[in-house]
PDB file of C-alpha atoms in Angstrom:
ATOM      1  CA  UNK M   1     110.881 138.022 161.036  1.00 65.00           C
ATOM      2  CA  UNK M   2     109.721 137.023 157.675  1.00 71.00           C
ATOM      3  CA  UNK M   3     107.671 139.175 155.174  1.00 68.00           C
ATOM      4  CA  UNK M   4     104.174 137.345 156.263  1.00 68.00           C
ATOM      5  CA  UNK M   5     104.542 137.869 159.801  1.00 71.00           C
ATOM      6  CA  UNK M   6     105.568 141.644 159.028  1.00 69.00           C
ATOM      7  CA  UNK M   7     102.346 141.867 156.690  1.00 65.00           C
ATOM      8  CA  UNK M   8      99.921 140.118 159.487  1.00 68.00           C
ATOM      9  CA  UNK M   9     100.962 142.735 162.199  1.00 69.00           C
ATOM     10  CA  UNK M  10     100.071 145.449 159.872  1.00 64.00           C
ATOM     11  CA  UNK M  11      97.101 147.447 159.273  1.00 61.00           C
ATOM     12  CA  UNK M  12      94.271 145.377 158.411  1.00 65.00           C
ATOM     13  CA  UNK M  13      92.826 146.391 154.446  1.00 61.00           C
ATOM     14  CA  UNK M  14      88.941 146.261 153.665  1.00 63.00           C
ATOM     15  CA  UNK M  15      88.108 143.573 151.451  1.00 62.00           C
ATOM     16  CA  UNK M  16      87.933 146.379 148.887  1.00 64.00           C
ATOM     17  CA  UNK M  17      90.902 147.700 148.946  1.00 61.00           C
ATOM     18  CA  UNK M  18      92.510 144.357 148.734  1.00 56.00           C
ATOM     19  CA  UNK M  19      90.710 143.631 145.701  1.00 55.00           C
ATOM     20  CA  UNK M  20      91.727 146.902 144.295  1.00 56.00           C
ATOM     21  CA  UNK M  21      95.375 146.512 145.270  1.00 60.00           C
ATOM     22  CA  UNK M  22      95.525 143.155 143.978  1.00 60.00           C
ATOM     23  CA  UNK M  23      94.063 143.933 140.571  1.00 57.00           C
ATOM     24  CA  UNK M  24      96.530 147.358 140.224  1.00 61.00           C
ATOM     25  CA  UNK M  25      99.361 144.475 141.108  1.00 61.00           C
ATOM     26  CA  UNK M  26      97.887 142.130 138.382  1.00 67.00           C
ATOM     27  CA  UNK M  27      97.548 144.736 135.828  1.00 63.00           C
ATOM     28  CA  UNK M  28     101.006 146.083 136.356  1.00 66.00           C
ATOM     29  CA  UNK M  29     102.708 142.874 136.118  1.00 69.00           C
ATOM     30  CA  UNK M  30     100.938 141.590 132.997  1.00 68.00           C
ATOM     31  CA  UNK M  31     101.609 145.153 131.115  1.00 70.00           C
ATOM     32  CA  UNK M  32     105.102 144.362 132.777  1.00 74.00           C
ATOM     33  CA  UNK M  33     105.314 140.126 131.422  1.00 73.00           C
ATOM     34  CA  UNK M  34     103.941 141.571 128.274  1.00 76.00           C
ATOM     35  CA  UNK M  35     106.504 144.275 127.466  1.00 75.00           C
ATOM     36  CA  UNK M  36     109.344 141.848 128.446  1.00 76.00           C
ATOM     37  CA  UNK M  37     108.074 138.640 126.452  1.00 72.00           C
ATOM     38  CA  UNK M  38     107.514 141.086 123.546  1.00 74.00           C
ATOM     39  CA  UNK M  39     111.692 142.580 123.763  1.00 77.00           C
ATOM     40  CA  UNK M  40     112.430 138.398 123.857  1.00 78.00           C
ATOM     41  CA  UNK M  41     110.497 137.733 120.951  1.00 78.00           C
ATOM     42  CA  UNK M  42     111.512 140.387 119.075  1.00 77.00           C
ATOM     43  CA  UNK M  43     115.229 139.233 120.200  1.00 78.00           C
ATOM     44  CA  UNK M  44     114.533 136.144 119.027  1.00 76.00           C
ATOM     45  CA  UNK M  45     113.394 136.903 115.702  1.00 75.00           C
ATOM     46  CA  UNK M  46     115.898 138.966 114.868  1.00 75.00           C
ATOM     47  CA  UNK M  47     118.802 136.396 115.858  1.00 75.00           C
ATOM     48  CA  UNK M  48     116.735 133.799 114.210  1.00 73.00           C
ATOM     49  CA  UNK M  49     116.655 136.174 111.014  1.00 71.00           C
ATOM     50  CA  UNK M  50     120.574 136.327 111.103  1.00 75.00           C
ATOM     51  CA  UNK M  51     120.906 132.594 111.635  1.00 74.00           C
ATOM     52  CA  UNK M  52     118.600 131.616 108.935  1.00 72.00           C
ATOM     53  CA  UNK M  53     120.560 133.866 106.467  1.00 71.00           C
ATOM     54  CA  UNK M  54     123.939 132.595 107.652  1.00 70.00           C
ATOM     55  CA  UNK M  55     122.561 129.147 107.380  1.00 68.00           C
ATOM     56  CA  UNK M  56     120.910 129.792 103.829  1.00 68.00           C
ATOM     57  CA  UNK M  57     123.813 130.951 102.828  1.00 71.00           C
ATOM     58  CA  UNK M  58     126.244 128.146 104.465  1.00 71.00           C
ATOM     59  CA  UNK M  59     123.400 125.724 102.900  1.00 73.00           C
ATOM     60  CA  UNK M  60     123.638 127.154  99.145  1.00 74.00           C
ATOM     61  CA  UNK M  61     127.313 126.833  99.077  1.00 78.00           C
ATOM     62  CA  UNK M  62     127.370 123.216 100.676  1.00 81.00           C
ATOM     63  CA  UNK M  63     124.478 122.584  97.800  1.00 81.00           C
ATOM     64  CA  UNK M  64     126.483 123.702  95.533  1.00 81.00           C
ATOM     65  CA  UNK M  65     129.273 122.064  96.193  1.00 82.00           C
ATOM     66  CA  UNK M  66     127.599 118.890  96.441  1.00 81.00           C
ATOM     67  CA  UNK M  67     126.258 119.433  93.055  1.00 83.00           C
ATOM     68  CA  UNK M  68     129.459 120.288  91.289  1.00 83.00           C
ATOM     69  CA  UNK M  69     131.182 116.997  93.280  1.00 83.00           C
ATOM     70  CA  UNK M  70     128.045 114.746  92.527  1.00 82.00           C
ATOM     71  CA  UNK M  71     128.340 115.789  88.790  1.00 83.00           C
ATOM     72  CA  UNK M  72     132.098 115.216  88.777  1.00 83.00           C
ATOM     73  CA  UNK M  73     131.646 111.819  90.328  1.00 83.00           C
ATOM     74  CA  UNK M  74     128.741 110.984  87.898  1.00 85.00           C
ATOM     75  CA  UNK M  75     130.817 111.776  84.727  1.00 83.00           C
ATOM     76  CA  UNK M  76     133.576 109.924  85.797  1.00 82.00           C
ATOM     77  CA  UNK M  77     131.505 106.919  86.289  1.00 79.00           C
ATOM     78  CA  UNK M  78     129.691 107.118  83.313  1.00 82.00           C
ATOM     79  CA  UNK M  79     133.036 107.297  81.552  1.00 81.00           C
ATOM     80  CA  UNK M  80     134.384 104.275  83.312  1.00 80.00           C
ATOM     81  CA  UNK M  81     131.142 102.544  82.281  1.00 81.00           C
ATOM     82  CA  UNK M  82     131.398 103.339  78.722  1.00 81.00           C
ATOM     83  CA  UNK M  83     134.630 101.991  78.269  1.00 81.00           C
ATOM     84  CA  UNK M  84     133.660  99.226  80.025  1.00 81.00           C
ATOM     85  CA  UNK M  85     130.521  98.372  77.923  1.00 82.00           C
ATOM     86  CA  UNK M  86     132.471  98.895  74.988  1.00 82.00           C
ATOM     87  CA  UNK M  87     134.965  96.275  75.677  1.00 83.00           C
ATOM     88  CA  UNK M  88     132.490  94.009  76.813  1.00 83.00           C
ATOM     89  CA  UNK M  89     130.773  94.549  73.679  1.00 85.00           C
ATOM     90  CA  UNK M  90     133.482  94.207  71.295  1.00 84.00           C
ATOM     91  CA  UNK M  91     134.325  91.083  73.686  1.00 86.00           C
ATOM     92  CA  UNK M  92     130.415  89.384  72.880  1.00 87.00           C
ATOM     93  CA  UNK M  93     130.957  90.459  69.396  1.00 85.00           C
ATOM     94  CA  UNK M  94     134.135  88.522  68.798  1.00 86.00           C
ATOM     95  CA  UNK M  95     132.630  85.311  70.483  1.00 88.00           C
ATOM     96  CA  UNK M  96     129.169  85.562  68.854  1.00 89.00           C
ATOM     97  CA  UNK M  97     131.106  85.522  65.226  1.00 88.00           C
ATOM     98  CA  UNK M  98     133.422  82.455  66.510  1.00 88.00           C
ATOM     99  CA  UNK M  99     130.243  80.850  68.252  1.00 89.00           C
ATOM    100  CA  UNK M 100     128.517  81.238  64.648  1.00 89.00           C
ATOM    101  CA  UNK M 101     131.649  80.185  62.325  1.00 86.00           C
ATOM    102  CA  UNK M 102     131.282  77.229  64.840  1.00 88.00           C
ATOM    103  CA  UNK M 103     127.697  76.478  64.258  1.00 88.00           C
ATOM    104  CA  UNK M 104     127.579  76.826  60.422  1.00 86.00           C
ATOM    105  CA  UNK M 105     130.783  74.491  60.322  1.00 85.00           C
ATOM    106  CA  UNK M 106     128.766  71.578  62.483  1.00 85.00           C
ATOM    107  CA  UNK M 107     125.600  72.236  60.348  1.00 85.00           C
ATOM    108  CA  UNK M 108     127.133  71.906  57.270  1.00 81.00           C
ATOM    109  CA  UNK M 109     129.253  68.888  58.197  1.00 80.00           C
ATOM    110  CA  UNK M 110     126.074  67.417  59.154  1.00 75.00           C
ATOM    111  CA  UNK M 111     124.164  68.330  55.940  1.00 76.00           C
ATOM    112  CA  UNK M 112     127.310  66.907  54.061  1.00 79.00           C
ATOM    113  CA  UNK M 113     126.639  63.572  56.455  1.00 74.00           C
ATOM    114  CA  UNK M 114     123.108  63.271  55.856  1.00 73.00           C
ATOM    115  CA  UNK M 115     123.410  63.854  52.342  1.00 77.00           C
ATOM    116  CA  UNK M 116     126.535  61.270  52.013  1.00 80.00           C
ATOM    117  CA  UNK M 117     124.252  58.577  53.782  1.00 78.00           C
ATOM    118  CA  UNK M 118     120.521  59.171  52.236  1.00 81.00           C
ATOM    119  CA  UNK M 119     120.376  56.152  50.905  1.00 86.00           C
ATOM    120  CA  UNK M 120     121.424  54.460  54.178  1.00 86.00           C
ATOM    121  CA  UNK M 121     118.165  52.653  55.179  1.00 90.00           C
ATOM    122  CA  UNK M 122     119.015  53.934  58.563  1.00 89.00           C
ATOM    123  CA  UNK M 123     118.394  57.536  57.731  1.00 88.00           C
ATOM    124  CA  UNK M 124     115.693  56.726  55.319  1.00 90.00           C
ATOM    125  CA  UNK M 125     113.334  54.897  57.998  1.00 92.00           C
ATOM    126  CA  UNK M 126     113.854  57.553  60.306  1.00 91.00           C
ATOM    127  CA  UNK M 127     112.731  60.413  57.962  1.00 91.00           C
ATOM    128  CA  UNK M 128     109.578  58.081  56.970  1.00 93.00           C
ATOM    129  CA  UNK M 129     109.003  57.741  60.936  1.00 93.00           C
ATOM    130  CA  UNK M 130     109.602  61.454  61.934  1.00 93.00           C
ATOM    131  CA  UNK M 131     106.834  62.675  59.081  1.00 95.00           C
ATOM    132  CA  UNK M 132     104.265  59.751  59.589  1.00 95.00           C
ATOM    133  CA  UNK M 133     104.769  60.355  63.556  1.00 93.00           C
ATOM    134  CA  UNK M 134     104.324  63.897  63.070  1.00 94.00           C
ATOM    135  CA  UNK M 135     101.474  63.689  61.171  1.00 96.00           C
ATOM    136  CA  UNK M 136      99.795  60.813  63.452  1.00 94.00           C
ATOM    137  CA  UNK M 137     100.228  63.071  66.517  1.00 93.00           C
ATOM    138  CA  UNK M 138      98.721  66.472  64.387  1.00 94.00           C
ATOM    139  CA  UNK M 139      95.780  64.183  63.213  1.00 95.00           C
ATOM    140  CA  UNK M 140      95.012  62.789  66.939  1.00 94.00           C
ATOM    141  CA  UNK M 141      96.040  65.969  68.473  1.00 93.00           C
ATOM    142  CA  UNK M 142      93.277  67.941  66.266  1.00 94.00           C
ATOM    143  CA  UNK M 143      90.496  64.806  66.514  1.00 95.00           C
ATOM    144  CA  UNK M 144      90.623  65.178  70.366  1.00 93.00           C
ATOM    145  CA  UNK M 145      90.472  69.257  70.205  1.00 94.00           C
ATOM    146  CA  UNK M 146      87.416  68.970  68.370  1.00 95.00           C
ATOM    147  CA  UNK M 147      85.675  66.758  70.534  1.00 95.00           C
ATOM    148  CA  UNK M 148      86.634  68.307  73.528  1.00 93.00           C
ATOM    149  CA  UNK M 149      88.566  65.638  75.018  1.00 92.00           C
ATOM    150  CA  UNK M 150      92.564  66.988  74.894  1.00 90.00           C
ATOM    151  CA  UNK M 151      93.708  68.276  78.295  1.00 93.00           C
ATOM    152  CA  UNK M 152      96.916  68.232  80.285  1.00 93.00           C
ATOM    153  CA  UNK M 153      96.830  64.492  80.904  1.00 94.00           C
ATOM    154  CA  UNK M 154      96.461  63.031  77.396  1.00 93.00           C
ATOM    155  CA  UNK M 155      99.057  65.715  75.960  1.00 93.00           C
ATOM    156  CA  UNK M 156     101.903  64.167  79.044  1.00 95.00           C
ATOM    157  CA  UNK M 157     100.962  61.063  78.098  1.00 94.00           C
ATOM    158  CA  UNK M 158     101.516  61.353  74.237  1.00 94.00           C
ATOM    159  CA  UNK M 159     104.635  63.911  75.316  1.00 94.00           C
ATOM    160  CA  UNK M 160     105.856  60.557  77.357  1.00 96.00           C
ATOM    161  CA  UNK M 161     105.480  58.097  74.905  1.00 95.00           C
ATOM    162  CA  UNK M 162     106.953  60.213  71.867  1.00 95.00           C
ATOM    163  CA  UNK M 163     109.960  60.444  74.345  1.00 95.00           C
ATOM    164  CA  UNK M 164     110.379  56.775  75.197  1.00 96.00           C
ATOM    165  CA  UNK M 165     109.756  55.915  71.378  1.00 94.00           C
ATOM    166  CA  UNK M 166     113.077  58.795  70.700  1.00 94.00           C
ATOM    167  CA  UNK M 167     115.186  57.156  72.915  1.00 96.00           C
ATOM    168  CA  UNK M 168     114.538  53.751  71.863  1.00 95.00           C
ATOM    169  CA  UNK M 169     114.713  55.192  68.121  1.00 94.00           C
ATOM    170  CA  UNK M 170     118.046  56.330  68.863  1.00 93.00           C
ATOM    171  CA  UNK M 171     119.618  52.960  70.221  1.00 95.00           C
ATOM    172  CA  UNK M 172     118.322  51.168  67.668  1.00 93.00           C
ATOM    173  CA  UNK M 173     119.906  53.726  64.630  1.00 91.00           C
ATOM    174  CA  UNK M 174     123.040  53.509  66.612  1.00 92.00           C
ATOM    175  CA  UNK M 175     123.149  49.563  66.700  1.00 93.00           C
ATOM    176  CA  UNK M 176     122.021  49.289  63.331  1.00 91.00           C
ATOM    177  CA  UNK M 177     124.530  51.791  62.486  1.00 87.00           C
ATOM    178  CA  UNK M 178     127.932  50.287  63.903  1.00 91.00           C
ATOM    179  CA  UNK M 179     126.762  46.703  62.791  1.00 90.00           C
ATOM    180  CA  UNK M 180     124.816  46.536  59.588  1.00 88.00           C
ATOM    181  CA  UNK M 181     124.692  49.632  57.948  1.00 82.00           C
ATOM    182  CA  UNK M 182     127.612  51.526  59.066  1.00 85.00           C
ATOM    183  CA  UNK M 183     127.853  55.658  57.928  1.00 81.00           C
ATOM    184  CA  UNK M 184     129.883  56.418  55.012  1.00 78.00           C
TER     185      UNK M 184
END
């Protein structure tokens, strides 16, 4: 027999006393949850309390570690990068003072060619063109600022046709050059 047949066969309560039982019941077992989930909780905190020092303390030595091995590591690469900067400095250096020695060597053998053939008729016409073209393009340049006419388009224009005129400049100083008035 279970414990609800047992129960119906009993003595019947008034619906007073079965109020009154079940709120005795009630009471007892909440004053009874209570007092138990209190003794967890205060369990709890205390074994959280000795984990969270064993892990603070665990966690300050890893940090520390960490540090000292992060710092280590740091210096060591900021040595290796030093020395490494250094020779690639020193490196630059000595090609910047060969790359120079170069230039001033070509610039003054140049300056020694122009001035060996200045009175080449060559050279001559093509100082006389660079200034007059230089001016010719400042003068037009300026007119058309002024009157609000110089955009993109005329400037790639003139840009074009200074280029073509170069080019053709060139050939014709190099013919002129090899067959009539060679460089000295």
């Amino acid at each position: 027999m279970s414990y609800a047949q047992a129960a119906q066969k009993g003595p019947k309560q008034s619906p007073e006393e079965h109020l009154k039982s079940e709120a005795s019941e009630t009471a007892d077992q909440a004053k009874e949850k209570t007092s138990e989930a209190a003794d967890k909780t205060k369990q709890k905190s205390s074994e959280a309390a000795e984990t969270t020092k064993e892990k603070s303390s665990d966690y300050a030595q890893t940090t520390k570690e960490k540090a000292r091995e992060a710092a280590d590591y740091t210096k060591e690469k900021s040595s290796a990068f030093a020395d490494s900067a250094s020779k690639n400095y020193d490196s630059a250096k000595k090609s910047a003072e060969k790359n120079a020695k170069e230039a001033k060597k070509e610039i003054k053998s140049a300056g020694q060619d122009l001035n060996e053939n200045r009175d080449n008729p060559v050279v001559i016409a093509n100082g006389v063109l660079i200034v007059a073209g230089s001016a010719a393009l400042g003068y037009g340049a300026y007119t058309k600022h002024v009157k609000g006419e110089l955009d993109w388009q005329i400037a790639a224009i003139t840009a074009g046709v200074v280029g073509v005129l170069a080019v053709g400049d060139y050939y014709l100083s190099q013919y002129l050059f090899k067959n009539k008035y060679p460089k000295k």
